[in-house]
C-alpha positions as CSV (number, residue, x, y, z in Angstrom):
1,X,106.5,59.0,137.2
2,X,106.1,56.5,134.3
3,X,103.3,54.8,136.1
4,X,101.3,58.1,136.0
5,X,101.1,58.0,132.2
6,X,97.8,58.0,130.4
7,X,96.8,57.3,126.8
8,X,94.4,59.4,124.9
9,X,92.7,58.7,121.6
10,X,93.2,61.3,118.9
11,X,90.9,61.2,115.8
12,X,92.6,61.8,112.5
13,X,92.5,61.1,108.8
14,X,94.2,57.8,109.3
15,X,91.9,56.8,112.1
16,X,92.3,57.1,115.8
17,X,95.9,57.3,117.2
18,X,96.7,56.3,120.7
19,X,99.1,58.9,122.2
20,X,100.8,58.3,125.5
21,X,101.0,61.3,127.8
22,X,103.6,61.0,130.6
23,X,103.3,63.1,133.8
24,X,99.8,64.2,132.8
25,X,99.3,66.0,136.1
26,X,102.3,68.2,135.7
27,X,101.2,71.8,136.0
28,X,102.3,74.0,133.0
29,X,100.4,77.2,133.8
30,X,100.7,77.6,137.6
31,X,98.3,80.5,138.0
32,X,95.5,78.5,136.4
33,X,96.5,75.0,137.3
34,X,96.5,73.9,133.6
35,X,98.2,70.5,133.3
36,X,100.0,68.7,130.6
37,X,97.0,66.5,130.0
38,X,94.7,69.5,129.6
39,X,97.1,70.9,127.0
40,X,97.0,67.6,125.1
41,X,93.2,67.5,125.3
42,X,93.2,71.1,123.9
43,X,95.0,69.9,120.8
44,X,92.4,67.1,120.4
45,X,89.6,69.7,120.6
46,X,91.1,72.1,118.1
47,X,92.9,69.5,116.0
48,X,91.3,69.9,112.6
49,X,91.6,73.7,112.6
50,X,95.2,73.5,114.0
51,X,96.3,71.2,111.2
52,X,94.6,73.2,108.5
53,X,96.4,76.3,109.7
54,X,99.8,74.8,110.5
55,X,100.0,71.5,108.7
56,X,102.3,70.5,105.8
57,X,104.8,73.1,107.0
58,X,108.2,72.8,108.7
59,X,107.6,73.5,112.4
60,X,109.9,74.6,115.2
61,X,108.9,73.5,118.7
62,X,109.2,75.8,121.7
63,X,109.6,73.3,124.5
64,X,109.8,73.6,128.3
65,X,111.5,71.6,130.9
66,X,108.9,72.4,133.5
67,X,106.2,75.0,133.6
68,X,106.0,78.2,131.6
69,X,108.3,80.0,134.1
70,X,111.0,77.4,133.7
71,X,113.8,76.7,131.2
72,X,112.8,76.6,127.5
73,X,114.4,75.9,124.2
74,X,113.6,75.7,120.5
75,X,113.7,72.3,119.0
76,X,114.3,72.4,115.2
77,X,115.4,68.9,114.7
78,X,112.4,66.5,115.5
79,X,112.7,65.1,119.1
80,X,114.1,61.6,119.3
81,X,111.7,58.8,119.7
82,X,109.0,60.1,117.3
83,X,106.3,57.6,116.3
84,X,106.6,56.2,112.8
85,X,103.6,58.4,111.7
86,X,105.5,61.6,112.5
87,X,107.4,62.9,109.5
88,X,110.1,65.5,108.9
89,X,111.5,67.4,105.9
90,X,115.0,68.9,105.3
91,X,115.0,72.7,105.2
92,X,117.8,75.2,104.4
93,X,118.7,77.9,106.9
94,X,120.2,81.4,106.2
95,X,123.6,80.0,107.0
96,X,123.2,77.4,104.2
97,X,123.0,74.6,106.7
98,X,120.3,72.0,106.1
99,X,118.6,69.7,108.6
100,X,115.2,68.2,109.2
101,X,112.2,69.8,110.8
102,X,108.9,68.3,112.1
103,X,105.8,68.4,109.9
104,X,102.3,68.2,111.3
105,X,100.0,66.1,109.1
106,X,97.3,65.2,111.7
107,X,96.1,66.3,115.2
108,X,98.0,63.4,116.8
109,X,101.3,65.0,115.9
110,X,100.4,68.1,117.8
111,X,99.3,66.0,120.8
112,X,102.6,64.1,120.6
113,X,104.3,67.5,120.5
114,X,102.5,68.4,123.8
115,X,103.8,65.0,125.2
116,X,107.3,66.3,124.3
117,X,106.6,69.4,126.4
118,X,105.9,71.7,123.5
119,X,103.7,74.7,124.3
120,X,104.3,76.9,121.3
121,X,104.3,75.7,117.7
122,X,106.2,77.9,115.1
123,X,105.3,76.9,111.5
124,X,107.2,78.2,108.5
125,X,105.5,80.4,105.9
126,X,106.2,77.8,103.2
127,X,105.1,74.2,102.5
128,X,107.1,71.1,103.4
129,X,107.9,70.1,99.9
130,X,108.6,73.6,98.6
131,X,110.2,75.1,101.7
132,X,112.2,77.7,99.8
133,X,109.0,79.4,98.4
134,X,106.6,80.9,100.9
135,X,102.9,80.7,100.2
136,X,102.0,83.1,103.0
137,X,102.9,86.8,103.3
138,X,103.0,87.5,107.1
139,X,102.9,90.9,108.9
140,X,103.5,91.3,112.6
141,X,102.1,94.4,114.1
142,X,104.0,94.8,117.3
143,X,102.9,97.4,119.9
144,X,105.7,99.3,121.5
145,X,105.8,100.5,125.1
146,X,103.0,102.9,125.6
147,X,100.8,101.2,123.1
148,X,98.6,98.1,123.3
149,X,96.3,95.8,121.3
150,X,93.8,98.6,121.0
151,X,96.2,100.8,119.1
152,X,97.2,97.9,116.8
153,X,93.6,97.4,115.7
154,X,93.3,100.5,113.4
155,X,96.6,99.6,111.9
156,X,95.4,96.0,111.1
157,X,92.2,97.3,109.5
158,X,94.2,99.8,107.4
159,X,96.6,96.9,106.5
160,X,93.6,94.8,105.4
161,X,92.4,97.5,103.1
162,X,95.9,98.1,101.7
163,X,96.3,94.4,101.0
164,X,93.0,94.5,99.1
165,X,94.4,97.3,96.9
166,X,97.1,95.1,95.7
167,X,94.8,92.1,95.2
168,X,95.6,90.2,98.4
169,X,93.2,88.8,101.0
170,X,94.1,89.4,104.6
171,X,93.4,87.1,107.5
172,X,93.9,88.2,111.0
173,X,94.7,86.6,114.4
174,X,95.7,87.7,117.8
175,X,99.3,87.1,118.7
176,X,98.3,85.8,122.1
177,X,99.8,88.9,123.7
178,X,99.4,92.6,122.7
179,X,100.2,92.2,119.0
180,X,98.2,91.3,115.9
181,X,99.3,89.0,113.0
182,X,97.9,89.5,109.5
183,X,98.5,86.7,106.9
184,X,97.8,86.8,103.2
185,X,97.9,83.6,101.1
186,X,100.2,84.1,98.1
187,X,101.4,82.1,95.1
188,X,104.6,80.1,96.0
189,X,106.6,81.7,93.2
190,X,109.2,83.8,95.0
191,X,111.9,83.0,97.5
192,X,112.0,84.4,101.0
193,X,114.1,87.5,100.2
194,X,111.6,88.6,97.5
195,X,108.7,88.1,99.9
196,X,110.6,90.1,102.6
197,X,110.9,92.9,100.1
198,X,107.2,92.7,99.4
199,X,106.5,93.0,103.1
200,X,108.9,96.0,103.4
201,X,107.2,97.8,100.5
202,X,103.8,97.1,102.1
203,X,105.1,98.3,105.5
204,X,106.6,101.5,104.0
205,X,103.3,102.4,102.2
206,X,101.3,101.8,105.4
207,X,103.8,103.9,107.3
208,X,103.3,106.7,104.8
209,X,99.6,106.6,105.4
210,X,99.7,106.4,109.2
211,X,103.0,108.1,110.2
212,X,101.9,109.0,113.7
213,X,100.7,105.4,114.4
214,X,103.1,103.2,112.6
215,X,106.9,102.8,112.1
216,X,109.4,100.6,110.3
217,X,112.3,101.9,112.4
218,X,114.7,99.1,113.4
219,X,116.2,101.2,116.3
220,X,113.9,100.7,119.3
221,X,114.7,104.2,120.5
222,X,113.3,105.6,117.2
223,X,110.0,103.8,117.3
224,X,108.4,105.9,120.0
225,X,104.9,104.9,121.1
226,X,104.0,103.6,117.7
227,X,103.2,100.2,116.3
228,X,106.3,98.6,114.8
229,X,105.7,96.7,111.5
230,X,108.2,93.9,112.1
231,X,109.3,93.2,108.5
232,X,112.0,90.8,109.7
233,X,109.4,88.2,110.6
234,X,109.2,87.6,106.8
235,X,112.8,86.2,106.8
236,X,113.7,82.6,106.2
237,X,113.7,80.8,109.5
238,X,111.7,83.6,111.3
239,X,108.4,82.3,112.5
240,X,105.4,83.4,114.6
241,X,103.3,81.4,116.9
242,X,100.9,79.4,114.7
243,X,97.2,79.8,114.6
244,X,95.6,78.1,117.6
245,X,99.0,77.7,119.2
246,X,99.1,78.3,123.0
247,X,101.4,80.9,124.3
248,X,103.7,80.7,127.4
249,X,101.8,83.5,129.2
250,X,100.3,83.3,132.6
251,X,96.7,83.5,131.4
252,X,97.2,80.6,128.9
253,X,96.5,82.7,125.8
254,X,96.1,81.3,122.4
255,X,97.1,83.0,119.1
256,X,93.6,82.9,117.8
257,X,92.1,83.6,114.4
258,X,89.2,86.1,114.4
259,X,86.9,87.6,111.9
260,X,87.7,91.1,110.8
261,X,84.2,92.2,111.9
262,X,85.0,91.2,115.5
263,X,88.5,92.5,115.7
264,X,87.6,95.9,117.4
265,X,85.6,94.1,120.1
266,X,88.2,91.3,120.7
267,X,89.9,91.0,124.1
268,X,92.9,88.7,123.4
269,X,93.2,87.8,127.1
270,X,89.9,86.0,126.8
271,X,91.1,83.7,124.1
272,X,92.7,80.9,126.0
273,X,93.2,77.2,126.1
274,X,90.0,76.9,128.1
275,X,87.8,79.1,125.9
276,X,89.0,78.7,122.3
277,X,87.6,75.1,121.8
278,X,84.1,76.2,122.6
279,X,84.5,79.3,120.5
280,X,85.7,77.2,117.6
281,X,82.8,74.8,117.9
282,X,80.3,77.6,118.2
283,X,81.5,80.1,115.6
284,X,83.7,78.0,113.3
285,X,87.2,78.7,112.0
286,X,87.7,82.2,110.5
287,X,90.7,80.9,108.6
288,X,89.0,77.9,107.0
289,X,89.8,77.8,103.3
290,X,92.4,80.5,103.5
291,X,94.6,79.0,100.8
292,X,91.8,79.2,98.3
293,X,92.5,83.0,98.2
294,X,96.1,82.9,96.9
295,X,97.3,85.7,94.7
296,X,100.5,87.2,93.4
297,X,102.8,89.7,95.2
298,X,103.7,91.3,91.8
299,X,102.3,94.7,92.7
300,X,104.2,94.8,95.9
301,X,107.4,94.0,94.2
302,X,106.7,96.8,91.8
303,X,106.4,99.1,94.8
304,X,109.7,97.7,96.1
305,X,111.4,98.6,92.9
306,X,109.7,102.1,92.9
307,X,111.1,102.7,96.4
308,X,114.6,101.5,95.3
309,X,114.4,104.0,92.4
310,X,113.5,106.7,94.9
311,X,116.6,106.0,97.0
312,X,115.0,103.7,99.6
313,X,117.2,100.6,99.9
314,X,117.4,97.5,102.0
315,X,116.5,97.5,105.7
316,X,118.6,95.8,108.4
317,X,118.4,92.1,108.9
318,X,118.5,90.5,112.3
319,X,121.9,90.4,113.9
320,X,122.2,86.6,113.6
321,X,121.7,86.6,109.8
322,X,124.6,86.6,107.2
323,X,125.4,90.1,105.8
324,X,123.2,90.7,102.8
325,X,123.8,92.6,99.6
326,X,122.7,96.2,99.8
327,X,122.1,96.1,103.5
328,X,123.0,99.2,105.6
329,X,125.5,98.8,108.4
330,X,124.5,96.0,110.7
331,X,123.2,97.1,114.1
332,X,121.4,95.7,117.1
333,X,117.8,96.7,117.5
334,X,118.7,98.9,120.4
335,X,121.4,101.6,120.4
336,X,121.8,100.9,124.1
337,X,122.7,97.3,123.5
338,X,124.9,98.3,120.6
339,X,126.9,100.8,122.7
340,X,127.5,98.5,125.6
């Protein structure tokens, strides 16, 4: 009910913003009793780190009509009724279509997103004003059935070392579930397709070094119990949950940055809306100053060309992408789905 609304004060660079939260007692995570107001207060608590990680980027909002078990949808156009201090930028999608997306400039925008029933924030790998040119190389290590977070850890550590070999600095976070996300800040000098090719070259080299543990196989049936290096997360309009974004999982997990030194001892189930604010206050933000470590992907593009010369070509794009030059025959990720 409208009468149940509360207003919370959100500190920010422009001073405090007063953000109205309607239905504050609505329960979003039924198993834990976490409410909409508690979600909004979480974004106040982690606001500065959240904005540093996800700010000044086009963002898609994963919104829910009720709790995390209910209907959900992705909101790419900014929701109607945005305050005047919430901005958007036009971006181009793989289809060539252009429309605006929300940009987070201060913690109050994330709190307002929570007011609009957003649980997961999905930032682009590029900046708002240069959205065609990613400034982050992102790698998603996705455990397949039979594997878990523990099996992804050695892969992430090997990936960190491989990034260092090509002059890039890796930063790591939990996905909030079983996976691991590794980001490397890069110079915004190449478009998405080039960055995707750099990720493929990196993934193939990592796969060569750990063939029993890792795979780039698009067919799910060919992946086995290995960690899938999801190169398609590097595509335009493909996004991961942002750093410090909650996930729509029963234990209210957060996709949380961690130090490399603590990765092996990390239990992602313990990094939640209720624990991450204290962790951030106590240990600081492992991703602070990430963009000060930008470097070129030139070596990886040389590896891409080397693989092309050796007969390794393009890998499949997602089914909903336009057919791309040099791409093999388009398939679904699963033969079972393809054959139905």
